[in-house]
CSV table of C-alpha atoms (C1' of nucleotides) in Angstrom, one decimal:
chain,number,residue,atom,x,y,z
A,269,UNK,CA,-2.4,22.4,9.8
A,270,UNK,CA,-4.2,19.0,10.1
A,271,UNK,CA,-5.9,18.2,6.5
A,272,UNK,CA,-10.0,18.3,7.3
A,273,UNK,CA,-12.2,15.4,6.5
A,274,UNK,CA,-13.2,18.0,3.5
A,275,UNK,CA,-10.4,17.2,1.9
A,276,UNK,CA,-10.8,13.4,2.1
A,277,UNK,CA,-14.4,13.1,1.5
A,278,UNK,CA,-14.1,14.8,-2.3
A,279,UNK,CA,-15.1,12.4,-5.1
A,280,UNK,CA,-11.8,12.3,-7.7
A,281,UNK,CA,-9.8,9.9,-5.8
A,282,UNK,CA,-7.4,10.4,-8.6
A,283,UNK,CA,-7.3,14.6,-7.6
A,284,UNK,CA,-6.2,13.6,-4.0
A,285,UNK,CA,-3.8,11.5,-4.7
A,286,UNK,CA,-2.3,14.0,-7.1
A,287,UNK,CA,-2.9,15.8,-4.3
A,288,UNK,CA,-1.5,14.1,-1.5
A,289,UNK,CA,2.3,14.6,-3.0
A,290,UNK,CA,4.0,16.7,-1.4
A,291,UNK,CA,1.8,16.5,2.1
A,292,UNK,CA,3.5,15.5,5.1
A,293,UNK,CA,2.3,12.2,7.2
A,294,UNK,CA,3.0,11.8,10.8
A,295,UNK,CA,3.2,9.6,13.2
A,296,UNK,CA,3.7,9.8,17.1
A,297,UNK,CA,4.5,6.5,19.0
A,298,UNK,CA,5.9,6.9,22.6
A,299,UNK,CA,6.7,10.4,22.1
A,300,UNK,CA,8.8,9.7,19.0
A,301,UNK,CA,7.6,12.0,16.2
A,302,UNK,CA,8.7,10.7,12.6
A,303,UNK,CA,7.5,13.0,9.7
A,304,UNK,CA,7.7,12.2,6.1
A,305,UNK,CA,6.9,14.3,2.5
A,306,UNK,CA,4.7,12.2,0.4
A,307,UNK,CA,6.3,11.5,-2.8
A,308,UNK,CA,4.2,8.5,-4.5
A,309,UNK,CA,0.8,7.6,-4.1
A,310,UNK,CA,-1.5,4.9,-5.7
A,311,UNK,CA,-4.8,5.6,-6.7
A,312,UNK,CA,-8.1,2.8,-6.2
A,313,UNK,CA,-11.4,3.1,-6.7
A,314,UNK,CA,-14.2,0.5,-5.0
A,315,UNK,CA,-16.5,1.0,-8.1
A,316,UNK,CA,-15.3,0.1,-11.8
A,317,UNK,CA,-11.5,-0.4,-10.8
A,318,UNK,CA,-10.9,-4.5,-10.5
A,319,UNK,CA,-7.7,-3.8,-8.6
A,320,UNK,CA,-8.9,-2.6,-5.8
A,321,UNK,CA,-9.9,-5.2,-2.6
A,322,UNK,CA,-13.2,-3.3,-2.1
A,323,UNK,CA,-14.0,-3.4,-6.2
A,324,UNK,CA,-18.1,-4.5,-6.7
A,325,UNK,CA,-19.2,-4.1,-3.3
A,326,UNK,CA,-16.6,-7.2,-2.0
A,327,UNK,CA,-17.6,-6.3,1.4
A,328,UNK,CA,-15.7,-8.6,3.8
A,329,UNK,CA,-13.7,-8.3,7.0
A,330,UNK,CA,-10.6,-6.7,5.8
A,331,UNK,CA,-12.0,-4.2,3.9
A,332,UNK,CA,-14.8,-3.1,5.9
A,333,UNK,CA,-13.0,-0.1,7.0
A,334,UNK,CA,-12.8,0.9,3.2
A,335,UNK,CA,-16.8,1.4,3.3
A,336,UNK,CA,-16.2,4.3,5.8
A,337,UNK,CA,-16.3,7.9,5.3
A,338,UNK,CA,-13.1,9.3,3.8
A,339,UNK,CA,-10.1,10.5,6.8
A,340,UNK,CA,-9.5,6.8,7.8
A,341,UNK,CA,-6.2,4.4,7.8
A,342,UNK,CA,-7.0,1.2,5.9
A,343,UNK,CA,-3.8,-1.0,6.8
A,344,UNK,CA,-3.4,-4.5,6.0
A,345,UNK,CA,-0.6,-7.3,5.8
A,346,UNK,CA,0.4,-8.4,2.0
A,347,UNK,CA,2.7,-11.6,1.0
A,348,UNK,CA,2.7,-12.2,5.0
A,349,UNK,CA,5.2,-9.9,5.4
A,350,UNK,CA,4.4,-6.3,4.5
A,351,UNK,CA,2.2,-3.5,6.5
A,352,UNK,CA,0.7,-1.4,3.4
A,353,UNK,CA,-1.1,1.8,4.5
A,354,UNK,CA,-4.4,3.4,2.9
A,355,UNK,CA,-5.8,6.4,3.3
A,356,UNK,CA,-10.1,6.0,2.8
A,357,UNK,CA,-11.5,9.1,0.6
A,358,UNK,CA,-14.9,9.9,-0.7
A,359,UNK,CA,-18.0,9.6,1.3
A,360,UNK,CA,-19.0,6.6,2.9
A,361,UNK,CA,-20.1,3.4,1.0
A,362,UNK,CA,-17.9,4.9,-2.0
A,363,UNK,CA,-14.5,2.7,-1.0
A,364,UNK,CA,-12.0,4.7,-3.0
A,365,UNK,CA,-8.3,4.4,-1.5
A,366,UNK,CA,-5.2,5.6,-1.6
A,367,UNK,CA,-1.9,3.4,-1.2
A,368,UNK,CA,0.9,5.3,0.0
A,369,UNK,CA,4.1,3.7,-1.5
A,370,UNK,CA,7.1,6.3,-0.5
A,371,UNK,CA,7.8,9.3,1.8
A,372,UNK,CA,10.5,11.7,1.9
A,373,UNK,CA,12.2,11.6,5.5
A,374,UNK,CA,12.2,14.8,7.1
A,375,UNK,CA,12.0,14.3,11.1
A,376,UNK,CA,12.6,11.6,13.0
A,377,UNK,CA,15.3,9.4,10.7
A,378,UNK,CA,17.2,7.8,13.4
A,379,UNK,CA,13.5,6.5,14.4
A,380,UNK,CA,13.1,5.2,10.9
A,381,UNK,CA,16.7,3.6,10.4
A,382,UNK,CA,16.2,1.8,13.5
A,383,UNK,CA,13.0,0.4,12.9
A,384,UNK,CA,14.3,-0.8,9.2
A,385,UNK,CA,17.5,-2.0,11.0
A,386,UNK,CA,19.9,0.0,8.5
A,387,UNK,CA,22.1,3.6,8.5
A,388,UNK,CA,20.7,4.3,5.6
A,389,UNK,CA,19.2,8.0,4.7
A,390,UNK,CA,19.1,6.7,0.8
A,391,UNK,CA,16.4,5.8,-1.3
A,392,UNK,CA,16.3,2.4,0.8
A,393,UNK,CA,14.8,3.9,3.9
A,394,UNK,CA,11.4,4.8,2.3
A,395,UNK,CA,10.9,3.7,-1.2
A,396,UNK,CA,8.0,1.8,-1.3
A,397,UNK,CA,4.9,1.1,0.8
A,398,UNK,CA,6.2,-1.9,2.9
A,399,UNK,CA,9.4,0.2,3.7
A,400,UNK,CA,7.2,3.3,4.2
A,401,UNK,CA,5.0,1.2,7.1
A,402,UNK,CA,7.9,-0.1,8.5
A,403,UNK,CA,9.9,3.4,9.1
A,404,UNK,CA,6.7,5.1,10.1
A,405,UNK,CA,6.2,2.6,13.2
A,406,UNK,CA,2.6,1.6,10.9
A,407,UNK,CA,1.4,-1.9,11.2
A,408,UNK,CA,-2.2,-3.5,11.5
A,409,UNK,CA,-3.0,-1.9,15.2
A,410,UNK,CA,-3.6,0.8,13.3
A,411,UNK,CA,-6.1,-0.4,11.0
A,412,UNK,CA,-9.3,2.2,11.1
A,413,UNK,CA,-7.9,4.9,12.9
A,414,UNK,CA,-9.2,8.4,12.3
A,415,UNK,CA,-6.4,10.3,10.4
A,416,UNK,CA,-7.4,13.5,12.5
A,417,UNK,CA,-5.0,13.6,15.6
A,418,UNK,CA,-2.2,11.8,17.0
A,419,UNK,CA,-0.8,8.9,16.6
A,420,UNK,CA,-0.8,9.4,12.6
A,421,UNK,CA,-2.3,12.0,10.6
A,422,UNK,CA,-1.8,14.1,8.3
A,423,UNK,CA,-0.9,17.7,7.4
A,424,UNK,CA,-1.2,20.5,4.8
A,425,UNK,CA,1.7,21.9,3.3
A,426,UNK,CA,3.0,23.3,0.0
A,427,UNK,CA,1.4,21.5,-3.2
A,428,UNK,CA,3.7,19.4,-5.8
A,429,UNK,CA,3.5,21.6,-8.6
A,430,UNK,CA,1.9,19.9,-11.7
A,431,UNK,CA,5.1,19.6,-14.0
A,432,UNK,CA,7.2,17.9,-11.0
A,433,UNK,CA,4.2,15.1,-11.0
A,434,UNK,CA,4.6,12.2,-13.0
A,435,UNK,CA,1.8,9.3,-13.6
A,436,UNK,CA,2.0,5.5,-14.7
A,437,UNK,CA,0.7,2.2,-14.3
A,438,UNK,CA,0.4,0.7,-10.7
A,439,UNK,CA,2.5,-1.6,-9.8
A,440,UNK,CA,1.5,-5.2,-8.8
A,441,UNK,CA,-1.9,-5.5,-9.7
A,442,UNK,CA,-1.8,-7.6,-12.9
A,443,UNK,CA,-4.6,-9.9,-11.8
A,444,UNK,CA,-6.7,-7.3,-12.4
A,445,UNK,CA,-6.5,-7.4,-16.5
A,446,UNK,CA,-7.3,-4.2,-18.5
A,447,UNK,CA,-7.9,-1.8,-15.0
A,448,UNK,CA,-3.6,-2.9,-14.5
A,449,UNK,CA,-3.1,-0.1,-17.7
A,450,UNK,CA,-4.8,2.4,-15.4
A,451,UNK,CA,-2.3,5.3,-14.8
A,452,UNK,CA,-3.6,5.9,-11.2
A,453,UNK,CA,0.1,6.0,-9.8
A,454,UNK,CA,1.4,9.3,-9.1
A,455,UNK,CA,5.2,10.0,-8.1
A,456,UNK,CA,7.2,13.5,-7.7
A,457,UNK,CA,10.0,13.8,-10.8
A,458,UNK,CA,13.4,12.8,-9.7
A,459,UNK,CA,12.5,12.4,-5.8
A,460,UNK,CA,15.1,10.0,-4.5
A,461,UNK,CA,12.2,8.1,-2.3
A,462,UNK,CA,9.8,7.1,-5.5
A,463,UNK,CA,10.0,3.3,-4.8
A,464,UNK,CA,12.2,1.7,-8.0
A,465,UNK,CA,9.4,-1.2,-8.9
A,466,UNK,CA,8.2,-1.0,-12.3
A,467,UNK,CA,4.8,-1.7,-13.1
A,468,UNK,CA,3.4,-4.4,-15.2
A,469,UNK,CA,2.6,-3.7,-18.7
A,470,UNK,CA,2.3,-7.7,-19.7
A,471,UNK,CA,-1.9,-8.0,-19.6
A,472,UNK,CA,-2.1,-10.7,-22.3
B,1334,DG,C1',-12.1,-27.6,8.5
B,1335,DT,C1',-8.6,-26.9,4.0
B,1336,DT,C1',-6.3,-24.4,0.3
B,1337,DA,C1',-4.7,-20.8,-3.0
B,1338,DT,C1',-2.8,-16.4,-3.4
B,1339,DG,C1',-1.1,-11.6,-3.0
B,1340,DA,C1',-1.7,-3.2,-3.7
B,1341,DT,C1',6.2,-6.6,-1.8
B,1342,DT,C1',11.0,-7.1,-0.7
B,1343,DT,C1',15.2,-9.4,-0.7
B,1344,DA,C1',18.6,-12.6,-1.9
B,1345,DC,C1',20.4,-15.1,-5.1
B,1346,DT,C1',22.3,-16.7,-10.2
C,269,DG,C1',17.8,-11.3,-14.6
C,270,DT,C1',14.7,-14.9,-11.5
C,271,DA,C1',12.8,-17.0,-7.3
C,272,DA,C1',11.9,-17.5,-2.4
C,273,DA,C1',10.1,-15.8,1.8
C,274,DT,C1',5.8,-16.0,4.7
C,275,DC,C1',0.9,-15.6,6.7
C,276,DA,C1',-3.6,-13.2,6.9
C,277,DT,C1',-7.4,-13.3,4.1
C,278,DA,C1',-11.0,-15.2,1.3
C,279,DA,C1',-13.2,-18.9,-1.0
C,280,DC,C1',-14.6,-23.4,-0.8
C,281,DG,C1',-16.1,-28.0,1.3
DNA sequence: GTTATGATTTACT
DNA sequence: GTAAATCATAACG
């Protein structure tokens, strides 16, 4: 079952992207289907949370998208070279986030190896969120698109149980001083396809 | 118009 | 362990 806007538009952006693990996301592109268990997920929140792009109503271009009602993609290009995709929760005006930063593979893998260019089923397919955009076929086209329907959405399935679900720090957002220490990053306990970057503890 | 920088990955020492 | 790759975005003139 496709996940309803409902689900999205809740205000604990932190519950859904507890949430979130163990979902699947989908994508469809030329009648390739590529499906994937969600196994790490960052948390960001556009008010009081200096990490994230939309923090204190920084309304600009690239995240105007963030500004909409919950149930959209948010995807943008970081370092030049990577695709990193959102999903948009809470209501609209609210600009809370969530980064997706590594699937499980579970249809679709010789899709996803040849769109990373390796054999690989290991951690290396999917572990992290430039590697997740890539396998998925995800790149800036995609930027606003209703998560609803085809080509990418999302769908229900069984919960993460509470004790598999480890938090932390986020990873790579040390410009944003005390709000780095948040432990918004969720990950599944032991999963093979949590990405292996260790977050920043150094704040001065 | 110019310039600094990043929600990362990879290749090197 | 450290550094380079690489370009859209945002801030500034």
């Amino acid at each position: 079952m496709i996940l309803p806007k409902s689900f999205y538009q809740r205000d604990d952006v932190c519950l859904i992207a507890q949430e979130l693990l163990g979902k699947l996301l989908i994508t469809q592109f030329d009648g390739i289907r590529c499906v994937g268990k969600i196994v790490e997920t960052e948390a960001y929140r556009g008010w009081g949370d200096a990490a994230c792009h939309s923090h204190r109503e920084r309304r600009t271009n690239r995240t105007k998208v963030m500004y909409e009602p919950g149930g959209v993609a948010y995807v943008y290009l970081c370092y030049g070279i990577h695709n990193l995709f959102n999903i948009i929760t809470n209501v609209e005006d609210r600009a809370d986030a969530v980064l997706i930063r590594g699937i499980e593979p579970i249809e679709g893998v010789a899709a996803m190896q040849e769109r990373r260019g390796m054999k690989t089923t290991k951690g290396e397919l999917t572990a992290g969120p430039g590697r997740v955009s890539q396998a998925m076929g995800i790149d800036r086209s995609l930027y606003g698109i209703d998560l609803g329907g085809p080509p990418v959405w999302l769908e229900d399935a069984q919960s993460t149980p509470a004790n598999e679900i480890e938090t932390g720090p986020r990873v790579g957002v040390a410009y944003a001083g005390k709000d780095a220490l948040l432990p918004w990053r969720y990950w599944v306990r032991g999963n093979g396809y949590v990405s292996k970057a260790r977050p920043v503890y150094d704040v001065g």
